[in-house]
mmCIF file of C-alpha atoms and ligand atoms in Angstrom:
data_model
loop_
_atom_site.group_PDB
_atom_site.id
_atom_site.type_symbol
_atom_site.label_atom_id
_atom_site.label_comp_id
_atom_site.label_asym_id
_atom_site.label_seq_id
_atom_site.Cartn_x
_atom_site.Cartn_y
_atom_site.Cartn_z
ATOM 1 C CA MET A 317 88.229 12.613 -73.720
ATOM 2 C CA ASP A 318 89.787 13.483 -70.355
ATOM 3 C CA VAL A 319 87.472 12.052 -67.702
ATOM 4 C CA LEU A 320 87.936 12.659 -63.984
ATOM 5 C CA VAL A 321 86.287 10.056 -61.750
ATOM 6 C CA ALA A 322 85.703 10.785 -58.055
ATOM 7 C CA GLY A 323 86.000 7.759 -55.799
ATOM 8 C CA GLY A 324 88.662 6.478 -58.181
ATOM 9 C CA HIS A 325 89.528 3.380 -56.174
ATOM 10 C CA GLY A 326 85.887 2.453 -55.672
ATOM 11 C CA GLN A 327 84.454 -0.679 -57.187
ATOM 12 C CA VAL A 328 82.372 0.990 -59.897
ATOM 13 C CA ALA A 329 84.992 3.656 -60.515
ATOM 14 C CA ARG A 330 87.824 1.210 -61.163
ATOM 15 C CA ARG A 331 85.692 -0.683 -63.657
ATOM 16 C CA LEU A 332 84.852 2.591 -65.418
ATOM 17 C CA LEU A 333 88.455 3.789 -65.416
ATOM 18 C CA ARG A 334 89.553 0.507 -67.028
ATOM 19 C CA LEU A 335 86.886 0.866 -69.727
ATOM 20 C CA LEU A 336 87.880 4.474 -70.411
ATOM 21 C CA ALA A 337 91.558 3.559 -70.671
ATOM 22 C CA GLN A 338 90.761 0.662 -73.034
ATOM 23 C CA HIS A 339 88.651 3.080 -75.068
ATOM 24 C CA GLY A 340 91.645 5.419 -75.475
ATOM 25 C CA ASP A 341 90.370 8.129 -73.176
ATOM 26 C CA THR A 342 92.445 9.824 -70.499
ATOM 27 C CA ALA A 343 91.129 8.195 -67.356
ATOM 28 C CA ARG A 344 91.905 10.082 -64.143
ATOM 29 C CA GLY A 345 90.801 8.811 -60.763
ATOM 30 C CA LEU A 346 90.566 10.946 -57.632
ATOM 31 C CA ILE A 347 91.756 8.923 -54.627
ATOM 32 C CA ARG A 348 92.464 9.893 -51.035
ATOM 33 C CA ASN A 349 94.855 7.071 -50.179
ATOM 34 C CA PRO A 350 98.229 7.248 -51.985
ATOM 35 C CA ASP A 351 98.600 3.488 -51.466
ATOM 36 C CA HIS A 352 95.826 3.048 -54.041
ATOM 37 C CA ALA A 353 97.800 4.793 -56.792
ATOM 38 C CA ALA A 354 99.506 1.627 -58.057
ATOM 39 C CA ASP A 355 96.139 -0.095 -58.549
ATOM 40 C CA LEU A 356 94.931 2.756 -60.740
ATOM 41 C CA GLU A 357 98.142 2.717 -62.744
ATOM 42 C CA SER A 358 97.704 -1.007 -63.344
ATOM 43 C CA ASP A 359 94.191 -0.184 -64.619
ATOM 44 C CA GLY A 360 95.715 2.212 -67.161
ATOM 45 C CA ALA A 361 94.411 5.210 -65.213
ATOM 46 C CA HIS A 362 96.117 8.267 -63.743
ATOM 47 C CA PRO A 363 95.801 8.599 -59.950
ATOM 48 C CA VAL A 364 95.086 12.061 -58.554
ATOM 49 C CA ILE A 365 95.402 12.420 -54.784
ATOM 50 C CA CYS A 366 92.558 14.412 -53.243
ATOM 51 C CA ASP A 367 90.448 13.825 -50.149
ATOM 52 C CA LEU A 368 87.027 15.138 -51.071
ATOM 53 C CA GLU A 369 86.117 15.927 -47.473
ATOM 54 C CA HIS A 370 89.295 17.799 -46.601
ATOM 55 C CA ASP A 371 91.059 19.029 -49.756
ATOM 56 C CA ASP A 372 90.352 21.538 -52.506
ATOM 57 C CA VAL A 373 89.391 19.579 -55.639
ATOM 58 C CA ARG A 374 89.627 22.565 -57.985
ATOM 59 C CA PRO A 375 93.338 22.199 -58.853
ATOM 60 C CA HIS A 376 92.521 18.839 -60.479
ATOM 61 C CA VAL A 377 89.316 19.686 -62.313
ATOM 62 C CA GLY A 378 90.319 22.277 -64.900
ATOM 63 C CA GLY A 379 90.849 20.839 -68.363
ATOM 64 C CA ALA A 380 88.671 17.784 -67.841
ATOM 65 C CA ASP A 381 86.057 17.087 -70.513
ATOM 66 C CA ALA A 382 83.769 15.286 -68.095
ATOM 67 C CA PHE A 383 83.414 14.463 -64.428
ATOM 68 C CA VAL A 384 81.906 11.297 -62.927
ATOM 69 C CA PHE A 385 80.972 11.176 -59.246
ATOM 70 C CA ALA A 386 81.239 7.536 -58.113
ATOM 71 C CA ALA A 387 82.523 8.172 -54.587
ATOM 72 C CA GLY A 388 80.740 7.364 -51.364
ATOM 73 C CA ALA A 389 81.343 7.144 -47.659
ATOM 74 C CA GLY A 390 80.326 3.505 -47.823
ATOM 75 C CA PRO A 391 78.451 1.211 -45.467
ATOM 76 C CA GLY A 392 79.348 1.511 -41.792
ATOM 77 C CA SER A 393 80.717 5.028 -42.201
ATOM 78 C CA GLY A 394 78.247 6.712 -39.851
ATOM 79 C CA ASP A 395 75.546 9.284 -40.493
ATOM 80 C CA ALA A 396 77.822 12.333 -40.301
ATOM 81 C CA ARG A 397 79.937 11.166 -43.230
ATOM 82 C CA LYS A 398 76.829 10.782 -45.356
ATOM 83 C CA ARG A 399 76.556 14.579 -45.099
ATOM 84 C CA THR A 400 80.272 15.363 -45.452
ATOM 85 C CA MET A 401 81.017 12.830 -48.212
ATOM 86 C CA ASP A 402 77.938 11.641 -50.085
ATOM 87 C CA LEU A 403 76.488 15.163 -50.046
ATOM 88 C CA GLY A 404 79.361 17.531 -49.225
ATOM 89 C CA GLY A 405 81.918 15.783 -51.429
ATOM 90 C CA ALA A 406 79.481 15.753 -54.326
ATOM 91 C CA VAL A 407 78.599 19.443 -53.932
ATOM 92 C CA LYS A 408 82.299 20.298 -53.812
ATOM 93 C CA CYS A 409 82.803 18.529 -57.145
ATOM 94 C CA ILE A 410 79.723 20.151 -58.704
ATOM 95 C CA ASP A 411 80.869 23.621 -57.594
ATOM 96 C CA ALA A 412 84.376 23.007 -58.931
ATOM 97 C CA CYS A 413 83.019 21.936 -62.315
ATOM 98 C CA ARG A 414 80.840 25.049 -62.494
ATOM 99 C CA GLU A 415 83.706 27.333 -61.552
ATOM 100 C CA LEU A 416 86.167 25.742 -63.965
ATOM 101 C CA GLY A 417 83.828 25.242 -66.924
ATOM 102 C CA VAL A 418 83.644 21.445 -66.929
ATOM 103 C CA ALA A 419 80.119 21.108 -68.236
ATOM 104 C CA ARG A 420 79.561 17.363 -68.414
ATOM 105 C CA PHE A 421 78.810 15.780 -65.032
ATOM 106 C CA VAL A 422 77.545 12.239 -64.509
ATOM 107 C CA MET A 423 76.377 11.319 -61.011
ATOM 108 C CA VAL A 424 76.184 7.772 -59.695
ATOM 109 C CA SER A 425 73.111 8.075 -57.514
ATOM 110 C CA SER A 426 70.738 5.379 -56.296
ATOM 111 C CA MET A 427 67.230 4.096 -56.825
ATOM 112 C CA GLY A 428 64.861 4.526 -53.911
ATOM 113 C CA LEU A 429 65.289 8.248 -53.243
ATOM 114 C CA GLN A 430 61.603 9.128 -53.527
ATOM 115 C CA ASP A 431 59.489 8.581 -50.415
ATOM 116 C CA ILE A 432 62.450 7.813 -48.172
ATOM 117 C CA ALA A 433 61.322 5.638 -45.274
ATOM 118 C CA ASP A 434 62.612 5.803 -41.710
ATOM 119 C CA GLY A 435 65.430 3.373 -41.057
ATOM 120 C CA PRO A 436 69.183 2.999 -41.119
ATOM 121 C CA MET A 437 69.467 3.897 -44.824
ATOM 122 C CA ARG A 438 67.649 7.196 -44.426
ATOM 123 C CA PRO A 439 70.731 9.450 -43.933
ATOM 124 C CA TYR A 440 72.380 7.893 -46.993
ATOM 125 C CA TYR A 441 69.301 8.277 -49.185
ATOM 126 C CA GLU A 442 68.771 11.858 -48.001
ATOM 127 C CA ALA A 443 72.380 12.748 -48.785
ATOM 128 C CA LYS A 444 72.129 11.222 -52.269
ATOM 129 C CA ARG A 445 68.782 12.961 -52.869
ATOM 130 C CA ASP A 446 70.206 16.336 -51.838
ATOM 131 C CA ALA A 447 73.333 15.842 -53.959
ATOM 132 C CA ASP A 448 71.139 15.068 -56.961
ATOM 133 C CA ALA A 449 69.074 18.199 -56.314
ATOM 134 C CA SER A 450 72.229 20.286 -56.187
ATOM 135 C CA LEU A 451 73.366 18.860 -59.512
ATOM 136 C CA GLU A 452 69.981 19.429 -61.143
ATOM 137 C CA ALA A 453 70.137 23.094 -60.076
ATOM 138 C CA SER A 454 73.745 23.534 -61.188
ATOM 139 C CA GLY A 455 73.267 24.477 -64.833
ATOM 140 C CA LEU A 456 75.784 21.795 -65.797
ATOM 141 C CA ASP A 457 75.177 19.187 -68.511
ATOM 142 C CA TRP A 458 74.222 16.613 -65.934
ATOM 143 C CA THR A 459 73.014 13.038 -66.009
ATOM 144 C CA ILE A 460 71.920 11.195 -62.866
ATOM 145 C CA VAL A 461 72.311 7.424 -63.076
ATOM 146 C CA ARG A 462 70.298 5.614 -60.381
ATOM 147 C CA PRO A 463 71.291 1.948 -60.116
ATOM 148 C CA GLY A 464 69.594 -0.605 -57.900
ATOM 149 C CA ARG A 465 71.558 -2.746 -55.460
ATOM 150 C CA LEU A 466 75.093 -3.223 -56.754
ATOM 151 C CA THR A 467 76.620 -6.698 -57.024
ATOM 152 C CA ASN A 468 79.987 -8.070 -58.037
ATOM 153 C CA GLU A 469 78.497 -10.697 -60.350
ATOM 154 C CA PRO A 470 80.102 -10.687 -63.789
ATOM 155 C CA GLY A 471 78.476 -8.163 -66.092
ATOM 156 C CA ALA A 472 75.942 -9.376 -68.613
ATOM 157 C CA GLY A 473 76.404 -6.380 -70.900
ATOM 158 C CA THR A 474 72.634 -5.992 -70.899
ATOM 159 C CA VAL A 475 70.470 -3.704 -68.736
ATOM 160 C CA GLU A 476 67.084 -2.088 -68.289
ATOM 161 C CA LEU A 477 66.944 1.671 -67.836
ATOM 162 C CA ALA A 478 64.205 4.282 -67.827
ATOM 163 C CA ARG A 479 63.328 7.547 -66.092
ATOM 164 C CA ARG A 480 61.382 5.420 -63.601
ATOM 165 C CA LEU A 481 61.379 1.654 -63.191
ATOM 166 C CA SER A 482 58.495 0.265 -61.149
ATOM 167 C CA ARG A 483 60.414 -2.774 -59.897
ATOM 168 C CA ARG A 484 63.310 -2.961 -57.464
ATOM 169 C CA GLY A 485 66.347 -5.132 -58.147
ATOM 170 C CA GLU A 486 70.068 -5.280 -58.583
ATOM 171 C CA ILE A 487 72.762 -4.845 -61.195
ATOM 172 C CA PRO A 488 76.415 -5.886 -61.472
ATOM 173 C CA ARG A 489 78.929 -3.081 -61.057
ATOM 174 C CA ASP A 490 80.407 -4.153 -64.425
ATOM 175 C CA ASP A 491 77.166 -3.198 -66.147
ATOM 176 C CA VAL A 492 76.884 0.109 -64.277
ATOM 177 C CA ALA A 493 80.384 1.009 -65.476
ATOM 178 C CA LEU A 494 79.458 0.117 -69.050
ATOM 179 C CA VAL A 495 76.357 2.306 -68.904
ATOM 180 C CA LEU A 496 78.417 5.178 -67.448
ATOM 181 C CA LEU A 497 80.897 4.879 -70.328
ATOM 182 C CA HIS A 498 78.142 5.210 -72.925
ATOM 183 C CA THR A 499 76.297 7.889 -70.964
ATOM 184 C CA LEU A 500 79.293 10.226 -70.959
ATOM 185 C CA THR A 501 78.900 10.868 -74.698
ATOM 186 C CA ALA A 502 75.120 10.444 -75.002
ATOM 187 C CA GLU A 503 73.554 13.848 -75.698
ATOM 188 C CA ASN A 504 70.088 12.374 -75.172
ATOM 189 C CA THR A 505 70.882 11.807 -71.473
ATOM 190 C CA VAL A 506 71.880 15.410 -70.736
ATOM 191 C CA ARG A 507 69.729 17.031 -68.027
ATOM 192 C CA ALA A 508 67.988 13.740 -67.331
ATOM 193 C CA GLY A 509 68.129 10.889 -64.850
ATOM 194 C CA PHE A 510 67.326 7.216 -65.129
ATOM 195 C CA ASP A 511 66.856 4.146 -62.954
ATOM 196 C CA LEU A 512 69.133 1.260 -63.898
ATOM 197 C CA LEU A 513 68.766 -2.479 -63.299
ATOM 198 C CA SER A 514 69.868 -5.706 -64.904
ATOM 199 C CA GLY A 515 67.877 -6.357 -68.051
ATOM 200 C CA THR A 516 67.927 -7.648 -71.577
ATOM 201 C CA THR A 517 68.893 -4.635 -73.703
ATOM 202 C CA GLU A 518 72.501 -4.234 -74.745
ATOM 203 C CA ALA A 519 73.957 -1.376 -72.665
ATOM 204 C CA SER A 520 74.958 0.909 -75.544
ATOM 205 C CA GLN A 521 71.534 0.428 -77.145
ATOM 206 C CA ALA A 522 69.737 1.096 -73.862
ATOM 207 C CA VAL A 523 71.580 4.405 -73.475
ATOM 208 C CA ALA A 524 71.225 5.383 -77.136
ATOM 209 C CA THR A 525 67.442 4.864 -77.124
ATOM 210 C CA PHE A 526 66.805 6.557 -73.755
ATOM 211 C CA SER A 527 64.289 9.384 -73.980
HETATM 212 N N1 NAP B 1872 76.114 -0.386 -52.742
HETATM 213 C C1 NAP B 1872 75.005 -0.267 -53.440
HETATM 214 O O1 NAP B 1872 74.205 -1.218 -53.550
HETATM 215 C C2 NAP B 1872 74.705 1.023 -54.167
HETATM 216 C C3 NAP B 1872 73.491 1.150 -54.824
HETATM 217 C C4 NAP B 1872 73.266 2.303 -55.566
HETATM 218 C C5 NAP B 1872 74.223 3.305 -55.628
HETATM 219 N N2 NAP B 1872 75.401 3.176 -54.940
HETATM 220 C C6 NAP B 1872 76.398 4.259 -55.101
HETATM 221 O O2 NAP B 1872 77.247 3.857 -56.148
HETATM 222 C C7 NAP B 1872 78.497 4.548 -56.044
HETATM 223 C C8 NAP B 1872 79.626 3.577 -56.272
HETATM 224 O O3 NAP B 1872 79.516 2.478 -55.386
HETATM 225 P P1 NAP B 1872 80.778 1.521 -55.121
HETATM 226 O O4 NAP B 1872 80.255 0.273 -54.511
HETATM 227 O O5 NAP B 1872 81.641 1.490 -56.325
HETATM 228 O O6 NAP B 1872 81.508 2.386 -53.993
HETATM 229 P P2 NAP B 1872 82.827 2.040 -53.162
HETATM 230 O O7 NAP B 1872 83.482 0.808 -53.691
HETATM 231 O O8 NAP B 1872 82.434 2.061 -51.710
HETATM 232 O O9 NAP B 1872 83.781 3.263 -53.503
HETATM 233 C C9 NAP B 1872 83.601 4.514 -52.936
HETATM 234 C C10 NAP B 1872 84.918 5.235 -53.021
HETATM 235 O O10 NAP B 1872 84.745 6.547 -52.465
HETATM 236 C C11 NAP B 1872 85.957 6.871 -51.836
HETATM 237 N N3 NAP B 1872 85.882 7.907 -50.812
HETATM 238 C C12 NAP B 1872 85.274 7.847 -49.607
HETATM 239 N N4 NAP B 1872 85.508 8.963 -48.912
HETATM 240 C C13 NAP B 1872 86.303 9.745 -49.701
HETATM 241 C C14 NAP B 1872 86.896 11.013 -49.539
HETATM 242 N N5 NAP B 1872 86.731 11.745 -48.414
HETATM 243 N N6 NAP B 1872 87.653 11.511 -50.539
HETATM 244 C C15 NAP B 1872 87.847 10.801 -51.670
HETATM 245 N N7 NAP B 1872 87.314 9.584 -51.889
HETATM 246 C C16 NAP B 1872 86.549 9.065 -50.904
HETATM 247 C C17 NAP B 1872 86.432 5.582 -51.200
HETATM 248 O O11 NAP B 1872 87.814 5.684 -50.980
HETATM 249 P P3 NAP B 1872 88.595 4.769 -49.905
HETATM 250 O O12 NAP B 1872 88.845 3.487 -50.628
HETATM 251 O O13 NAP B 1872 89.816 5.562 -49.618
HETATM 252 O O14 NAP B 1872 87.655 4.603 -48.731
HETATM 253 C C18 NAP B 1872 86.046 4.551 -52.251
HETATM 254 O O15 NAP B 1872 87.110 4.253 -53.101
HETATM 255 C C19 NAP B 1872 78.485 5.223 -54.688
HETATM 256 O O16 NAP B 1872 78.170 6.595 -54.866
HETATM 257 C C20 NAP B 1872 77.341 4.526 -53.959
HETATM 258 O O17 NAP B 1872 76.767 5.378 -52.998
HETATM 259 C C21 NAP B 1872 75.664 2.059 -54.229
#
């Protein structure tokens, strides 16, 4: 499979690109900073230079079998970039996939997008919510993965996922990447979304039994 990952030098994205490369897939990572290219190459991935807020992504999308959106403006980036990156960058990728016939689209979203409270996280949550809505309306073969708070603890290989989880919590980025890898080829996750936290079910099993 040829998989294009937006936010290619991001912490989840690099973990996913490494897994894809180890799995024998063509792992392509969209990055905006050419200085990051060597890191992707050392991961076994192919760097593709594209700034999602300023460049046309379409020249890089055609021919991909799947697209993963794992980019983000990041903490401290300011409210405006939540609209231009977390929302605008995502919509640009969704539109490019529609135009170029790349049906499979997996979005890294976030838990906590229902009943968004006032506070400093509100612009981020609203941007993620609106990006998810755009994807759901796209007609693509989408899956929305909504992890809790991300950590850099070593992955356990085990998770809990469901359309809605009633608890809040966290999950290592390693385990998010593992779930993304399995989700890409899981027909049962198409046109569905799930919350994702650390848990006790082996990641491939958790994805395979999702309904
Ligand atoms: N942090 C959390 O607890 C949490 C919880 C749930 C969901 N999420 C979501 O999970 C996803 C992955 O998180 P993460 O921690 O792996 O993110 P990350 O390490 O912050 O990576 C985000 C990547 O997006 C890239 N990016 C930013 N602006 C860009 C632009 N204009 N064009 C191209 N690339 C751009 C960044 O590139 P540069 O390196 O060049 O800046 C960075 O590599 C994000 O969508 C995030 O919103 C996070």
